[in-house]
Short mmCIF file of C-alpha atoms in Angstrom, two decimals:
data_model
loop_
_atom_site.label_atom_id
_atom_site.label_comp_id
_atom_site.label_asym_id
_atom_site.label_seq_id
_atom_site.Cartn_x
_atom_site.Cartn_y
_atom_site.Cartn_z
CA MET Z 1 19.77 -9.91 10.38
CA ALA Z 2 16.54 -8.80 8.75
CA ASP Z 3 15.16 -7.20 11.89
CA LEU Z 4 18.50 -5.56 12.62
CA LEU Z 5 18.27 -3.77 9.27
CA TYR Z 6 14.54 -3.08 9.01
CA PRO Z 7 14.16 -0.68 12.01
CA PRO Z 8 17.00 1.62 10.84
CA VAL Z 9 15.41 1.74 7.38
CA ILE Z 10 12.12 2.78 8.97
CA ALA Z 11 13.91 5.40 11.06
CA ALA Z 12 15.57 6.79 7.93
CA ALA Z 13 12.19 6.97 6.19
CA ARG Z 14 10.66 8.83 9.14
CA THR Z 15 13.55 11.30 9.11
CA TRP Z 16 12.95 11.84 5.40
CA PHE Z 17 9.24 12.44 6.05
CA LYS Z 18 10.18 15.15 8.56
CA ALA Z 19 12.56 16.72 6.06
CA LEU Z 20 9.72 16.87 3.53
CA ASP Z 21 7.40 18.16 6.28
CA LEU Z 22 4.67 15.68 5.35
CA ARG Z 23 1.44 16.20 7.30
CA PHE Z 24 0.08 12.83 8.42
CA ASP Z 25 -3.50 12.03 9.32
CA MET Z 26 -3.43 8.34 10.23
CA ARG Z 27 -6.37 6.61 11.89
CA GLY Z 28 -7.42 3.06 12.63
CA THR Z 29 -3.95 1.66 13.29
CA GLU Z 30 -5.33 -0.19 16.31
CA HIS Z 31 -6.80 -2.67 13.84
CA VAL Z 32 -3.32 -4.01 12.97
CA PRO Z 33 -2.87 -7.01 15.30
CA ALA Z 34 -0.04 -6.75 17.80
CA ARG Z 35 0.84 -10.42 17.28
CA GLY Z 36 0.10 -13.26 14.89
CA GLY Z 37 -0.19 -13.39 11.14
CA ALA Z 38 -2.25 -10.94 9.10
CA VAL Z 39 -2.54 -9.75 5.50
CA LEU Z 40 -2.40 -5.95 5.25
CA VAL Z 41 -4.21 -4.88 2.07
CA SER Z 42 -4.02 -1.40 0.52
CA ASN Z 43 -4.93 0.52 -2.60
CA HIS Z 44 -2.00 1.43 -4.85
CA ILE Z 45 -1.52 4.96 -6.19
CA SER Z 46 2.21 5.68 -5.72
CA TYR Z 47 5.62 4.10 -6.06
CA LEU Z 48 6.10 4.85 -2.34
CA ASP Z 49 2.95 3.15 -1.04
CA PHE Z 50 4.87 0.30 0.56
CA ILE Z 51 6.57 2.82 2.88
CA PHE Z 52 3.28 4.36 4.00
CA THR Z 53 1.53 1.01 4.32
CA GLY Z 54 4.34 -0.18 6.55
CA LEU Z 55 4.09 3.02 8.59
CA ALA Z 56 0.51 2.12 9.52
CA ALA Z 57 1.81 -1.03 11.25
CA ARG Z 58 4.36 0.76 13.43
CA PRO Z 59 1.99 1.65 16.30
CA ALA Z 60 1.47 -2.13 16.69
CA LYS Z 61 5.26 -2.56 16.51
CA ARG Z 62 4.93 -4.80 13.47
CA LEU Z 63 7.28 -5.13 10.51
CA VAL Z 64 5.46 -5.74 7.24
CA ARG Z 65 6.91 -8.14 4.66
CA PHE Z 66 5.78 -6.96 1.25
CA MET Z 67 5.16 -8.98 -1.87
CA ALA Z 68 6.91 -7.10 -4.70
CA LYS Z 69 7.83 -7.76 -8.31
CA ASP Z 70 11.04 -9.73 -8.67
CA SER Z 71 12.79 -7.06 -10.76
CA VAL Z 72 13.16 -4.98 -7.58
CA PHE Z 73 15.11 -7.87 -6.03
CA ARG Z 74 17.47 -8.03 -9.02
CA HIS Z 75 18.54 -4.40 -8.63
CA LYS Z 76 22.06 -4.07 -7.23
CA VAL Z 77 21.00 -1.60 -4.52
CA SER Z 78 17.40 -2.45 -3.66
CA GLY Z 79 17.83 -6.21 -4.08
CA PRO Z 80 20.05 -6.88 -1.05
CA LEU Z 81 17.91 -4.57 1.10
CA MET Z 82 14.66 -6.24 0.05
CA ARG Z 83 16.02 -9.71 0.74
CA ALA Z 84 17.53 -8.69 4.08
CA MET Z 85 14.17 -7.29 5.22
CA LYS Z 86 12.44 -10.53 4.25
CA HIS Z 87 10.23 -9.06 1.57
CA ILE Z 88 8.87 -11.57 -0.93
CA PRO Z 89 9.75 -11.54 -4.67
CA VAL Z 90 6.89 -12.21 -7.07
CA ASP Z 91 7.50 -13.64 -10.53
CA ARG Z 92 4.23 -12.88 -12.29
CA ALA Z 93 4.79 -15.70 -14.74
CA ARG Z 94 5.26 -18.19 -11.89
CA GLY Z 95 3.50 -16.97 -8.80
CA GLU Z 96 3.31 -20.29 -6.96
CA GLY Z 97 6.67 -19.84 -5.25
CA ALA Z 98 5.79 -16.38 -3.91
CA TYR Z 99 2.43 -17.65 -2.70
CA ALA Z 100 4.06 -20.53 -0.80
CA HIS Z 101 6.67 -18.16 0.66
CA ALA Z 102 3.97 -15.74 1.86
CA LEU Z 103 1.88 -18.59 3.29
CA ASP Z 104 4.83 -19.87 5.32
CA ALA Z 105 5.47 -16.35 6.63
CA LEU Z 106 1.84 -15.90 7.68
CA ARG Z 107 1.84 -19.22 9.49
CA ALA Z 108 5.00 -18.09 11.28
CA GLY Z 109 3.13 -15.03 12.56
CA GLU Z 110 4.32 -12.39 10.09
CA VAL Z 111 2.32 -9.50 8.63
CA ILE Z 112 2.31 -9.65 4.84
CA GLY Z 113 1.63 -6.51 2.78
CA VAL Z 114 -0.30 -6.93 -0.47
CA PHE Z 115 -1.48 -4.51 -3.15
CA PRO Z 116 -4.25 -6.60 -4.75
CA GLU Z 117 -4.60 -4.26 -7.73
CA ALA Z 118 -1.11 -5.54 -8.66
CA THR Z 119 -0.10 -2.23 -10.29
CA ILE Z 120 -0.53 1.49 -9.65
CA SER Z 121 -3.96 2.81 -10.64
CA PRO Z 122 -3.45 5.85 -12.95
CA SER Z 123 -7.06 6.91 -12.35
CA PHE Z 124 -6.46 6.90 -8.56
CA THR Z 125 -9.62 4.83 -8.21
CA LEU Z 126 -9.72 1.16 -7.25
CA LYS Z 127 -9.00 -1.35 -9.97
CA GLU Z 128 -10.23 -4.93 -9.74
CA PHE Z 129 -8.60 -6.94 -6.99
CA LYS Z 130 -6.68 -10.16 -7.53
CA SER Z 131 -7.82 -12.96 -5.22
CA GLY Z 132 -4.37 -13.87 -3.86
CA ALA Z 133 -4.71 -11.90 -0.62
CA ALA Z 134 -8.02 -13.58 0.18
CA ARG Z 135 -6.66 -17.04 -0.60
CA LEU Z 136 -3.61 -16.46 1.59
CA ALA Z 137 -5.69 -15.29 4.55
CA GLN Z 138 -8.12 -18.15 4.10
CA GLU Z 139 -5.46 -20.83 3.91
CA ALA Z 140 -3.32 -19.41 6.73
CA ARG Z 141 -6.42 -18.67 8.83
CA VAL Z 142 -5.41 -15.08 9.50
CA PRO Z 143 -7.37 -11.81 9.15
CA LEU Z 144 -7.30 -9.41 6.24
CA VAL Z 145 -6.67 -5.84 7.41
CA PRO Z 146 -7.93 -3.30 4.83
CA MET Z 147 -6.48 0.17 4.51
CA ALA Z 148 -6.44 3.12 2.13
CA LEU Z 149 -3.86 5.74 1.26
CA TRP Z 150 -4.50 9.19 -0.16
CA GLY Z 151 -2.06 11.96 -1.09
CA THR Z 152 0.87 9.64 -1.74
CA GLN Z 153 0.35 10.05 -5.49
CA ARG Z 154 1.41 13.68 -5.18
CA LEU Z 155 4.93 12.58 -4.21
CA TRP Z 156 5.67 10.08 -6.97
CA THR Z 157 3.38 8.15 -9.26
CA LYS Z 158 3.21 6.69 -12.72
CA GLY Z 159 3.47 9.25 -15.52
CA HIS Z 160 4.44 12.19 -13.30
CA LYS Z 161 7.69 13.64 -12.01
CA ARG Z 162 8.76 13.07 -8.45
CA ASP Z 163 8.04 15.90 -6.03
CA PHE Z 164 10.35 15.58 -3.06
CA GLY Z 165 10.31 19.26 -2.18
CA ARG Z 166 9.38 20.63 1.22
CA ASN Z 167 5.80 21.30 0.19
CA HIS Z 168 4.01 20.29 3.43
CA LEU Z 169 1.92 17.72 1.56
CA PRO Z 170 -0.82 16.00 3.53
CA ILE Z 171 -0.87 12.18 3.63
CA THR Z 172 -4.09 10.55 4.79
CA ILE Z 173 -4.13 6.92 5.94
CA ARG Z 174 -7.17 4.97 7.05
CA VAL Z 175 -7.04 1.42 8.46
CA GLY Z 176 -10.24 -0.58 8.87
CA ALA Z 177 -11.46 -3.42 11.03
CA PRO Z 178 -10.28 -6.88 9.94
CA VAL Z 179 -12.21 -8.69 7.22
CA SER Z 180 -12.72 -12.37 7.94
CA ALA Z 181 -11.72 -15.06 5.47
CA GLY Z 182 -13.84 -18.02 6.49
CA PRO Z 183 -12.96 -21.49 5.21
CA ASP Z 184 -16.44 -22.03 3.71
CA GLU Z 185 -16.56 -18.80 1.68
CA SER Z 186 -15.25 -18.53 -1.86
CA ALA Z 187 -12.09 -16.51 -2.45
CA PRO Z 188 -13.90 -14.30 -5.01
CA GLY Z 189 -16.60 -13.59 -2.43
CA ILE Z 190 -14.04 -12.60 0.19
CA THR Z 191 -12.23 -10.48 -2.40
CA ASP Z 192 -15.43 -8.61 -3.26
CA ARG Z 193 -16.06 -7.82 0.42
CA LEU Z 194 -12.45 -6.77 0.89
CA ARG Z 195 -12.52 -4.47 -2.13
CA GLU Z 196 -15.74 -2.83 -0.93
CA ARG Z 197 -14.16 -2.17 2.46
CA VAL Z 198 -11.02 -0.65 0.92
CA HIS Z 199 -13.29 1.47 -1.30
CA GLU Z 200 -15.14 2.78 1.78
CA LEU Z 201 -11.84 3.61 3.47
CA LEU Z 202 -10.55 5.34 0.34
CA GLU Z 203 -13.66 7.51 0.15
CA ALA Z 204 -13.27 8.35 3.85
CA ALA Z 205 -9.63 9.32 3.27
CA GLN Z 206 -10.60 11.51 0.32
CA ARG Z 207 -13.33 13.25 2.32
CA ALA Z 208 -10.89 13.94 5.15
CA TYR Z 209 -8.09 15.16 2.90
CA PRO Z 210 -7.38 18.81 3.80
CA ALA Z 211 -6.10 20.00 0.41
CA ALA Z 212 -7.52 20.60 -3.06
CA PRO Z 213 -5.85 21.33 -6.41
CA LYS Z 214 -4.52 24.88 -6.51
CA ASN Z 215 -5.38 25.42 -10.16
CA PRO Z 216 -6.36 23.40 -13.27
CA ALA Z 217 -2.74 22.39 -13.89
CA ASP Z 218 -2.56 21.00 -10.36
CA ALA Z 219 -5.73 18.90 -10.76
CA TRP Z 220 -3.84 15.91 -12.19
CA TRP Z 221 -3.78 14.11 -8.81
CA GLN Z 222 -7.52 14.34 -8.29
CA PRO Z 223 -9.69 11.57 -9.83
CA ALA Z 224 -12.10 12.51 -12.58
CA HIS Z 225 -15.22 11.73 -10.54
CA LEU Z 226 -14.07 14.30 -7.95
CA GLY Z 227 -13.52 16.96 -10.61
CA GLY Z 228 -9.84 16.32 -11.28
CA THR Z 229 -8.02 15.66 -14.53
CA ALA Z 230 -6.70 12.18 -13.78
CA PRO Z 231 -7.82 9.70 -16.46
CA SER Z 232 -11.10 7.94 -15.89
CA PRO Z 233 -10.92 4.20 -15.13
CA ALA Z 234 -11.85 3.46 -18.76
CA GLN Z 235 -9.17 5.83 -20.07
CA ALA Z 236 -6.62 4.39 -17.63
CA GLN Z 237 -7.16 0.88 -19.01
CA ALA Z 238 -5.97 2.12 -22.40
CA LEU Z 239 -2.73 3.57 -21.05
#
């Protein structure tokens, strides 16, 4: 039933993207394996990132099962959809069950989507990564596929109103070569390498992004180190 529902949801999302006239620049999707388990790892700057992360797996004809906070599964509308599409609820107070669920899915050949920052980064820079993605890949013996999103924060992010107008916004997606998770390497070591790779992809996405803030009031979506008015990482920690 899950895979009967998931493709129509993706089709609806793609129709919505066309209605918004989003301008996609998506590269590196060949790195998503066409079969077998994998952990797809992305930065997190928008409430809609799971949609765009999943979109990067479509050229490989893969359906991504995301790990998401359990409150989403308790919602009367999103809950049944999330469960039907085999996404994985995460209780942050008791994460062992979600970890075991994700591990079983990886061993069954599924692609699991993880945002290792755990929450949206208000600075639009990378926060520290949790080690769960590395531990999952290591234990399931599957690759980590790093990727980066840029521009998604302009649609809907923490502390800002949604912008679902037909504004022709560019969305840049970069997917990188798999990062190995060898059995003899420490999970923190793998996590450091993974974070560095996502950082490189994020910088590449930012360099390729074809738009800039129109005026000082529009600079909120640009990180401080690139001249924008988003909070610095230190300021974001205090929010």
